[in-house]
Amino acid sequence: MSITDNLQNIKSTLPEHVTLVAVSKTKPVSDIMEAYQAGQKVFGENKIQDMAEKHHVMPKDIEWHMIGHVQRNKVKYMASFVSLIHGVDSIKLLEEINKQAMKHNRVINCLIQIKIASEDSKFGIIPEEAKDILESQAFSELKNIKVVGLMGMATFTDDQEQIEKEFKLLKSTFENLKDIKTENCELKTISMGMSGDYKLAIDCESTMVRVGSSIFGARNYN
Ligand SMILES: *Cc1c(COP(=O)(O)O)cnc(C)c1O
């Protein structure tokens, strides 16, 4: 099936309140253009330089989401255009995003990545640490970022119960933190769910799913 067919099939199953991020990492501009022409305007990349190159040559009404781990020294390459940074996991990173956003006179929206998987390899911080950051004095001084939600990645496993348990942990963390309402913090988004588990994620009240291979086909990393 074509990218257009895949997109339309997935979109027809998504509730209206769920945002689809089409994960286009490793995929060529021609594939992304096909999705764009089929009406998709939100794309996710996991490498800042790839995202910047694609942003440069593609229509400017695309919303680019950074879904990968962010190195502080590369924030400057996306600060002028990125719409949402999903993988924020420290106050130091928030400070760098704030600094770069200020140079462009923007407020950059961010999600805090919560570690919900049992694997060691997944990035993110524990819920208590997220709470400490959002309530800190240092955070309150950052006027050019806004934390608008949480992001999580479940363990890579076939065990649906385990994945469900992890999604529910993200949802309950969201419920616990959403009372923290300040000028630069208002949690609305729960980014969870990928090709293999986005339906389960939506059942667990995800509001944003990040789907790549089910739209664009398997990735080739060579
Ligand atoms: C690659 C990636 C996805 C999409 O994965 P698929 O299984 O291809 O849908 C989603 N989220 C993150 C953080 C990713 O790196």
GROMACS .gro file of C-alpha atoms and ligand atoms in nm:
model
  237
    1MET     CA    1   0.000   0.000   0.000
    2SER     CA    2   0.106   0.355  -0.068
    3ILE     CA    3   0.201   0.616   0.191
    4THR     CA    4  -0.125   0.795   0.114
    5ASP     CA    5  -0.329   0.478   0.173
    6ASN     CA    6  -0.145   0.401   0.495
    7LEU     CA    7  -0.199   0.752   0.624
    8GLN     CA    8  -0.568   0.752   0.541
    9ASN     CA    9  -0.618   0.413   0.707
   10ILE     CA   10  -0.448   0.523   1.027
   11LYS     CA   11  -0.621   0.860   1.037
   12SER     CA   12  -0.961   0.698   0.998
   13THR     CA   13  -0.901   0.504   1.321
   14LEU     CA   14  -0.779   0.799   1.531
   15PRO     CA   15  -1.018   0.985   1.761
   16GLU     CA   16  -1.042   1.354   1.680
   17HIS     CA   17  -0.853   1.467   1.991
   18VAL     CA   18  -0.545   1.259   1.901
   19THR     CA   19  -0.268   1.427   1.700
   20LEU     CA   20  -0.079   1.212   1.453
   21VAL     CA   21   0.295   1.279   1.429
   22ALA     CA   22   0.418   1.112   1.110
   23VAL     CA   23   0.768   0.991   1.199
   24SER     CA   24   0.974   1.049   0.886
   25LYS     CA   25   1.323   0.981   1.024
   26THR     CA   26   1.558   0.825   0.764
   27LYS     CA   27   1.294   0.880   0.493
   28PRO     CA   28   1.358   1.096   0.183
   29VAL     CA   29   1.187   1.426   0.113
   30SER     CA   30   0.988   1.262  -0.170
   31ASP     CA   31   0.817   1.028   0.079
   32ILE     CA   32   0.744   1.315   0.315
   33MET     CA   33   0.603   1.519   0.026
   34GLU     CA   34   0.362   1.237  -0.055
   35ALA     CA   35   0.234   1.241   0.302
   36TYR     CA   36   0.217   1.621   0.295
   37GLN     CA   37   0.013   1.616  -0.022
   38ALA     CA   38  -0.222   1.369   0.143
   39GLY     CA   39  -0.285   1.633   0.409
   40GLN     CA   40  -0.034   1.545   0.681
   41LYS     CA   41   0.129   1.855   0.830
   42VAL     CA   42   0.302   1.724   1.144
   43PHE     CA   43   0.627   1.530   1.109
   44GLY     CA   44   0.870   1.387   1.361
   45GLU     CA   45   1.245   1.342   1.322
   46ASN     CA   46   1.501   1.209   1.569
   47LYS     CA   47   1.815   1.380   1.439
   48ILE     CA   48   1.835   1.756   1.457
   49GLN     CA   49   2.051   1.800   1.147
   50ASP     CA   50   1.825   1.579   0.932
   51MET     CA   51   1.522   1.772   1.052
   52ALA     CA   52   1.689   2.107   0.976
   53GLU     CA   53   1.779   1.995   0.623
   54LYS     CA   54   1.426   1.874   0.555
   55HIS     CA   55   1.274   2.188   0.704
   56HIS     CA   56   1.494   2.396   0.475
   57VAL     CA   57   1.366   2.240   0.151
   58MET     CA   58   1.006   2.163   0.244
   59PRO     CA   59   0.684   2.370   0.268
   60LYS     CA   60   0.694   2.610   0.560
   61ASP     CA   61   0.351   2.519   0.700
   62ILE     CA   62   0.489   2.186   0.822
   63GLU     CA   63   0.516   2.145   1.199
   64TRP     CA   64   0.844   1.976   1.284
   65HIS     CA   65   0.866   1.775   1.603
   66MET     CA   66   1.197   1.660   1.752
   67ILE     CA   67   1.124   1.317   1.896
   68GLY     CA   68   1.479   1.194   1.959
   69HIS     CA   69   1.732   1.249   2.234
   70VAL     CA   70   1.852   1.610   2.222
   71GLN     CA   71   2.215   1.709   2.262
   72ARG     CA   72   2.243   2.055   2.411
   73ASN     CA   73   2.503   2.176   2.162
   74LYS     CA   74   2.264   2.109   1.871
   75VAL     CA   75   1.956   2.295   1.997
   76LYS     CA   76   2.070   2.603   1.804
   77TYR     CA   77   2.014   2.425   1.471
   78MET     CA   78   1.640   2.385   1.530
   79ALA     CA   79   1.554   2.679   1.755
   80SER     CA   80   1.424   2.897   1.471
   81PHE     CA   81   1.157   2.655   1.354
   82VAL     CA   82   1.092   2.350   1.574
   83SER     CA   83   0.728   2.323   1.693
   84LEU     CA   84   0.760   2.073   1.974
   85ILE     CA   85   1.054   1.901   2.142
   86HIS     CA   86   0.938   1.568   2.288
   87GLY     CA   87   1.247   1.437   2.464
   88VAL     CA   88   1.331   1.697   2.729
   89ASP     CA   89   1.488   1.535   3.033
   90SER     CA   90   1.681   1.797   3.233
   91ILE     CA   91   1.674   2.155   3.355
   92LYS     CA   92   2.005   2.214   3.175
   93LEU     CA   93   1.844   2.121   2.844
   94LEU     CA   94   1.544   2.344   2.918
   95GLU     CA   95   1.784   2.631   2.991
   96GLU     CA   96   1.962   2.581   2.659
   97ILE     CA   97   1.634   2.562   2.466
   98ASN     CA   98   1.522   2.879   2.645
   99LYS     CA   99   1.846   3.058   2.556
  100GLN     CA  100   1.823   2.964   2.187
  101ALA     CA  101   1.450   3.042   2.170
  102MET     CA  102   1.520   3.387   2.309
  103LYS     CA  103   1.757   3.459   2.019
  104HIS     CA  104   1.466   3.400   1.782
  105ASN     CA  105   1.209   3.579   1.992
  106ARG     CA  106   1.006   3.262   2.028
  107VAL     CA  107   0.853   3.041   2.292
  108ILE     CA  108   0.939   2.678   2.220
  109ASN     CA  109   0.694   2.412   2.338
  110CYS     CA  110   0.844   2.110   2.511
  111LEU     CA  111   0.737   1.776   2.652
  112ILE     CA  112   0.911   1.622   2.951
  113GLN     CA  113   1.018   1.266   2.873
  114ILE     CA  114   0.927   1.031   3.155
  115LYS     CA  115   1.106   0.700   3.186
  116ILE     CA  116   0.827   0.441   3.182
  117ALA     CA  117   1.010   0.145   3.026
  118SER     CA  118   1.190  -0.115   3.231
  119GLU     CA  119   1.481  -0.124   2.986
  120ASP     CA  120   1.795   0.072   3.072
  121SER     CA  121   1.834   0.202   2.719
  122LYS     CA  122   1.536   0.438   2.722
  123PHE     CA  123   1.590   0.802   2.805
  124GLY     CA  124   1.375   1.004   3.039
  125ILE     CA  125   1.343   1.098   3.403
  126ILE     CA  126   1.134   0.960   3.687
  127PRO     CA  127   0.809   1.136   3.782
  128GLU     CA  128   0.953   1.280   4.106
  129GLU     CA  129   1.238   1.440   3.916
  130ALA     CA  130   0.995   1.595   3.668
  131LYS     CA  131   0.795   1.740   3.957
  132ASP     CA  132   1.111   1.886   4.112
  133ILE     CA  133   1.205   2.053   3.784
  134LEU     CA  134   0.860   2.200   3.720
  135GLU     CA  135   0.843   2.342   4.072
  136SER     CA  136   1.198   2.480   4.079
  137GLN     CA  137   1.295   2.846   4.088
  138ALA     CA  138   1.531   2.791   3.793
  139PHE     CA  139   1.243   2.662   3.582
  140SER     CA  140   1.011   2.950   3.670
  141GLU     CA  141   1.263   3.194   3.523
  142LEU     CA  142   1.253   3.040   3.174
  143LYS     CA  143   1.021   3.264   2.975
  144ASN     CA  144   1.098   3.134   2.625
  145ILE     CA  145   0.995   2.774   2.678
  146LYS     CA  146   0.663   2.620   2.769
  147VAL     CA  147   0.616   2.267   2.900
  148VAL     CA  148   0.290   2.149   2.743
  149GLY     CA  149   0.291   1.781   2.829
  150LEU     CA  150   0.470   1.454   2.881
  151MET     CA  151   0.621   1.194   2.649
  152GLY     CA  152   0.707   0.830   2.707
  153MET     CA  153   0.826   0.521   2.527
  154ALA     CA  154   0.716   0.177   2.635
  155THR     CA  155   0.948  -0.121   2.659
  156PHE     CA  156   1.014  -0.294   2.326
  157THR     CA  157   0.822  -0.615   2.394
  158ASP     CA  158   0.523  -0.818   2.275
  159ASP     CA  159   0.387  -0.830   2.628
  160GLN     CA  160   0.074  -0.612   2.597
  161GLU     CA  161   0.014  -0.610   2.971
  162GLN     CA  162   0.358  -0.469   3.036
  163ILE     CA  163   0.310  -0.198   2.772
  164GLU     CA  164  -0.031  -0.113   2.914
  165LYS     CA  165   0.115  -0.085   3.264
  166GLU     CA  166   0.378   0.158   3.136
  167PHE     CA  167   0.126   0.371   2.945
  168LYS     CA  168  -0.089   0.388   3.256
  169LEU     CA  169   0.211   0.506   3.453
  170LEU     CA  170   0.255   0.795   3.209
  171LYS     CA  171  -0.114   0.881   3.230
  172SER     CA  172  -0.111   0.881   3.612
  173THR     CA  173   0.207   1.090   3.615
  174PHE     CA  174   0.029   1.337   3.387
  175GLU     CA  175  -0.269   1.350   3.624
  176ASN     CA  176  -0.037   1.412   3.921
  177LEU     CA  177   0.157   1.690   3.752
  178LYS     CA  178  -0.116   1.872   3.569
  179ASP     CA  179  -0.210   2.083   3.871
  180ILE     CA  180   0.122   2.262   3.831
  181LYS     CA  181  -0.003   2.555   3.626
  182THR     CA  182   0.233   2.844   3.572
  183GLU     CA  183   0.321   3.085   3.295
  184ASN     CA  184   0.552   2.833   3.134
  185CYS     CA  185   0.385   2.508   3.233
  186GLU     CA  186   0.044   2.378   3.137
  187LEU     CA  187   0.023   2.007   3.070
  188LYS     CA  188  -0.220   1.912   2.794
  189THR     CA  189  -0.042   1.659   2.577
  190ILE     CA  190   0.043   1.295   2.643
  191SER     CA  191   0.273   1.175   2.366
  192MET     CA  192   0.274   0.797   2.369
  193GLY     CA  193   0.222   0.521   2.114
  194MET     CA  194   0.414   0.414   1.803
  195SER     CA  195   0.329   0.185   1.506
  196GLY     CA  196   0.311  -0.128   1.718
  197ASP     CA  197   0.124   0.008   2.016
  198TYR     CA  198  -0.061   0.330   1.928
  199LYS     CA  199  -0.407   0.172   1.958
  200LEU     CA  200  -0.329   0.054   2.310
  201ALA     CA  201  -0.182   0.399   2.384
  202ILE     CA  202  -0.505   0.568   2.276
  203ASP     CA  203  -0.703   0.333   2.501
  204CYS     CA  204  -0.473   0.455   2.780
  205GLU     CA  205  -0.559   0.818   2.689
  206SER     CA  206  -0.270   0.921   2.472
  207THR     CA  207  -0.337   1.251   2.293
  208MET     CA  208  -0.046   1.232   2.048
  209VAL     CA  209   0.086   0.925   1.867
  210ARG     CA  210   0.420   0.901   1.686
  211VAL     CA  211   0.382   0.663   1.393
  212GLY     CA  212   0.659   0.591   1.144
  213SER     CA  213   0.688   0.249   0.983
  214SER     CA  214   0.312   0.193   0.954
  215ILE     CA  215   0.299   0.502   0.731
  216PHE     CA  216   0.632   0.501   0.547
  217GLY     CA  217   0.727   0.133   0.560
  218ALA     CA  218   1.022  -0.028   0.737
  219ARG     CA  219   1.330   0.186   0.784
  220ASN     CA  220   1.663   0.102   0.631
  221TYR     CA  221   1.950   0.228   0.846
  222ASN     CA  222   2.231   0.142   0.606
  223LIG     C1  223   1.121   0.596   1.552
  223LIG     C2  224   1.035   0.649   1.660
  223LIG     C3  225   0.895   0.635   1.654
  223LIG     C4  226   0.821   0.566   1.542
  223LIG     O1  227   0.844   0.430   1.542
  223LIG     P1  228   0.758   0.331   1.449
  223LIG     O2  229   0.766   0.201   1.522
  223LIG     O3  230   0.827   0.327   1.318
  223LIG     O4  231   0.620   0.383   1.440
  223LIG     C5  232   0.822   0.690   1.758
  223LIG     N1  233   0.881   0.753   1.861
  223LIG     C6  234   1.014   0.768   1.870
  223LIG     C7  235   1.072   0.839   1.986
  223LIG     C8  236   1.096   0.714   1.771
  223LIG     O5  237   1.228   0.730   1.781
   0.00000   0.00000   0.00000
